[in-house]
Structures are given as structure tokens and as C-alpha cells.
């Protein structure tokens, strides 16, 4: 094949152009493709290549879930519509009325080593060009793809791979890439077959559209029925298993979702992106050892595929193998500097080892790379707080862009910062603003309000806040525990005792529950009942100096001096200073009285 291609190139010589000349010739035939949601907001920015006036091609995967499409990023973009789909080859034909731009001549790929250029909307930054060579023409289940080395990035999907004469060689398919220098494009000749292949696949496309509608409407049970029937009839249909996966996720059926990923990996063992998703699914199912083995095999088979190394890093970090995880994160970034989760992983590892400077540097870099994304800035706030720099954290929140400054999570973080700055009233106001804006997980804000009031010794308000937290998240043991502490310290020990006893019955292996039962009974001067609860807490966790001190006092008040002294000896072995204080409180005065007599 390569010899024939080379011969073709030799008998049909063309003038080679410089990269600027290629871009000048090719760019007018490419447009930015904006994918919009139901409210007209952009959810993705990709590429499309003009085939004729008003006719464009892009990859189908970027259109999934789109409510509308538009071509061009200027003040007057053209509305576009899908007119034909070749789902198997991932090519979709678009139409846009009123377009009359130029088109590109077609060419077959050159022999390996021939120069090619990728022209696309990489990273959504507008049209650009990168240079590489043809590595070969590779066989996949759906046909031959051009493998090339010109760098591409998310957003390149649907862009043009052209030769050094500016002729169209292929349509870039970013999701098929196998590494920074192992990229693929579908053959230019395939674009002329989209409509014919779509006409032969009407039934499959109708089924796909029906499943897409059910997915958008979140009608999970119906989607599960449809996808199961589809998979029975076409067990090698990747679309059927993708919809089965979506239905299982919507129904929170973890095992069924994992089964769908297994089927996808069986169907597409040559797709590293599918292998990556399968590894993530294994990890989510708690099969971390199997996931790590799979991820390491994926790295071995696709050495330049950065997400595989990212997955290895994440699994090693979860296993506590921090040094190995850091090495894998850095390998992923060496292969692909746009692997944002790798930066997050490195920053988290730095935070765990107390290296706040490195965490701050990494999150600052992420914030500069994504100036409109609030996530890196929120993380930066938390690192500044961990580094005891609340004023710097406040400055980050104050510089958030646009509507993010008034978001619920921003107000919540502002409350945390105000607390660290010693401004409790302002903190409470910020937490309440986050609740007014429907903070996700509102119990977090109520707990923070309760703790702030508690520190101010305003127990009624603290109790009310923790009751609201319990309502917001029923069955949350932490909120119930904290409510009990508020009731105990706020002068309502009988209510606190009932709550602690219920917690101890529900979670009898938690030392803190028995500790508070014992403390509250001791406060109520019910020492005979307090002692067994305190002893139970110490059986679970003997390293509780305060519990030993209360046990010493309870045994002494019951006249059990020998048992009290035994507890004192155990406390002295644990914490000498706490033992000395317990001795003064329980035994020193008695000894002084005895000496006086």
C-alpha cells in the first residue's frame, strides 16, 4: 500500500508550501463549530471542515447532547443542522444556509514521512496550525485511518489534516488519539460516503435518536429496556452499550454500569479512551487492584497515551503510594501538558505532605490556564487556608470572575475565610447567603453556622443550626453527634443523652459515642451508669486522656478508690501532665487532709 502511495506522489508532484502559506490557503475552508445547550449556552467548541458551499463535516461524538449548533465564532455565526450521520465512522454531515466559502481539494495520504498539517480550533482558542508527518495508514475495525504526528488538542475534532500542498487528507478524530504524537484522522474519501452509509443505517439511527431522547429526559428505566434489547440484537454495537451504561448510571446500578464498560472494552480493545473509561469504572466499583493492573497494561500497550498514566497515578495515590503516584502524574504531563487532573493530583500530594508552596504554585498555574474556571481558584483558597494565609484566600475570592463571585459555593468559602479572619458575624452572614443561593449539600453551611455560634457561646442558635443540618441530611451521624454536643454544653443534657445513646446503639464501635454518653451521665451525676460507658469508649480507643480523667473522677465519687488509682496509673503512662492534673483534682486534697490529721 505504502509503495503505491509513494509512486502516486512521485508521478503527481505538487509544490510544497510553507506552514504560513498552508494556513493561509486552508483556514478559509475551516470554521469553528460551537455546540450549544437548550438555553443557548456554549458547551463545547470544536472544528468543522467545508466540503462544498453550505456543507461541512465534523465528528459525530462532539454533537451528542447538543440542542443547537452554530458555525463561526464571529458576531454573526451561521445556524447549522445535521443532515446525515455515519456513526460507525464517527463522521457527521452538517448544512448551513447562506454559506458560500471555499473548499479544499482532496488527496490520498502520502507515504510515511510525508509532511502534513493539522488545522483546527485546538482548545477552543480559534483556528491554528501544527506540523508533523504521516506515520502510516492503520487498520481499525471500521476501516483505515491516517496516523500522523502533528500535535492536536481537545477542540481539534472535525478539523482538517492537509498535505504540504494544502489538499485535504483526512478529518481529525481527537478521541482516537493514542498519545501526543500518535494521532488519527479518518480518510478524506470517507466524507463522500456519509449520506449513502447513513441511508443504509436508518433503523440504527432511529434507535440511536430514540435512546438519546430518553437519555436527555432522564427516563432511565425506558432507556435501560431499549438499550438491553438493542444489545441483544447487536451485541457488538458500541452505541447500545454506551446507552446501557447511561441508564445504569442514572439508576445508580453500579454492577450494570461496569458490565457495560466491560462490553465496550471487548468491542473496542484498540481504543485507549475506552480502556481508560473501563479502568475508571473498575476503580469506582472498588476493584482498585484490578483497575491498577488494567491501567498498567494500558500504559504498556499505548505508551504515549497520557490518560493511562494519569489513571495509574490516581490509583497509586488512592493506595497511599504517593511517591509512585507523583512520578506517574509527571509522566502524564510530559506526554500531554493539558492533563488538568494531573496538576490537581500533584497539588493534592503536595498538600498531603504539607508543601503548601508547591500546591499554591500548581493551583495558581491552573487558574492562569483557565481564567474563567472557578475550580482552581476554589482549590487555591483552601490551600491558602491550610497555609494559614486567610487574607490571601480572601483576595482570591474577591477576584473571581463574573457571576462566580456571587455563587453559593463562593459565599460558603467566604464564610470559612471570615471565620479564619476572626469575624464570626460576617462568617454567619456569608454562610446564610450560601444557603439562600441553594448551596449543594446545605448541611455544610448549617454545620458551619452552628460551630460559629458555638464558639460565641450562643448555644440556642448553635442548637437550631445543627437541627437544621440534621433535617438537611437525615441520618448523618456527624450532624447528630454535634447536635448532642451543643445540647450538652447548652444546658440540655437529658436531650443530649438520648441522642448519644441512640448513636451508640446505631454505631457501637465508635468510641466517641460512648465517650459522650459517659460524659453526659457524669454531668447528670449518674456516675454508676457513666463508668461502663466510659470504659466501653476506652476499650475501643485507649488513647483518650480526657476520658481517663473523667473515669478517675467517676470511680472516686463512687468510693472505688483502688479502681480510680488504677485508671490514674494508665493515664500517667499515656499523658503525664493530664495525670498530674487528675491527681490534684481527685487525690491531692484527700492526702493533705490525712496529713493534717
CSV table of C-alpha atoms in Angstrom, one decimal, residues 15-16 58 142 163 175 181 222 329 422 425 468 513 532 538 563 595:
chain,number,residue,atom,x,y,z
A,15,UNK,CA,4.6,22.3,-5.0
A,16,UNK,CA,5.3,22.2,-1.3
A,58,UNK,CA,-17.2,17.1,11.7
A,142,UNK,CA,-14.3,0.4,10.8
A,163,UNK,CA,-0.7,17.7,3.0
A,175,UNK,CA,-10.8,10.8,20.6
A,181,UNK,CA,2.5,12.0,18.7
A,222,UNK,CA,-37.2,3.0,29.5
A,329,UNK,CA,1.4,12.2,37.3
A,422,UNK,CA,-11.8,36.3,63.3
A,425,UNK,CA,-20.8,37.7,62.5
A,468,UNK,CA,-31.4,22.3,60.5
A,513,UNK,CA,-20.5,7.9,71.0
A,532,UNK,CA,-19.5,1.4,82.0
A,538,UNK,CA,-11.6,3.3,76.3
A,563,UNK,CA,-10.2,1.4,90.6
A,595,UNK,CA,-1.6,14.6,106.7
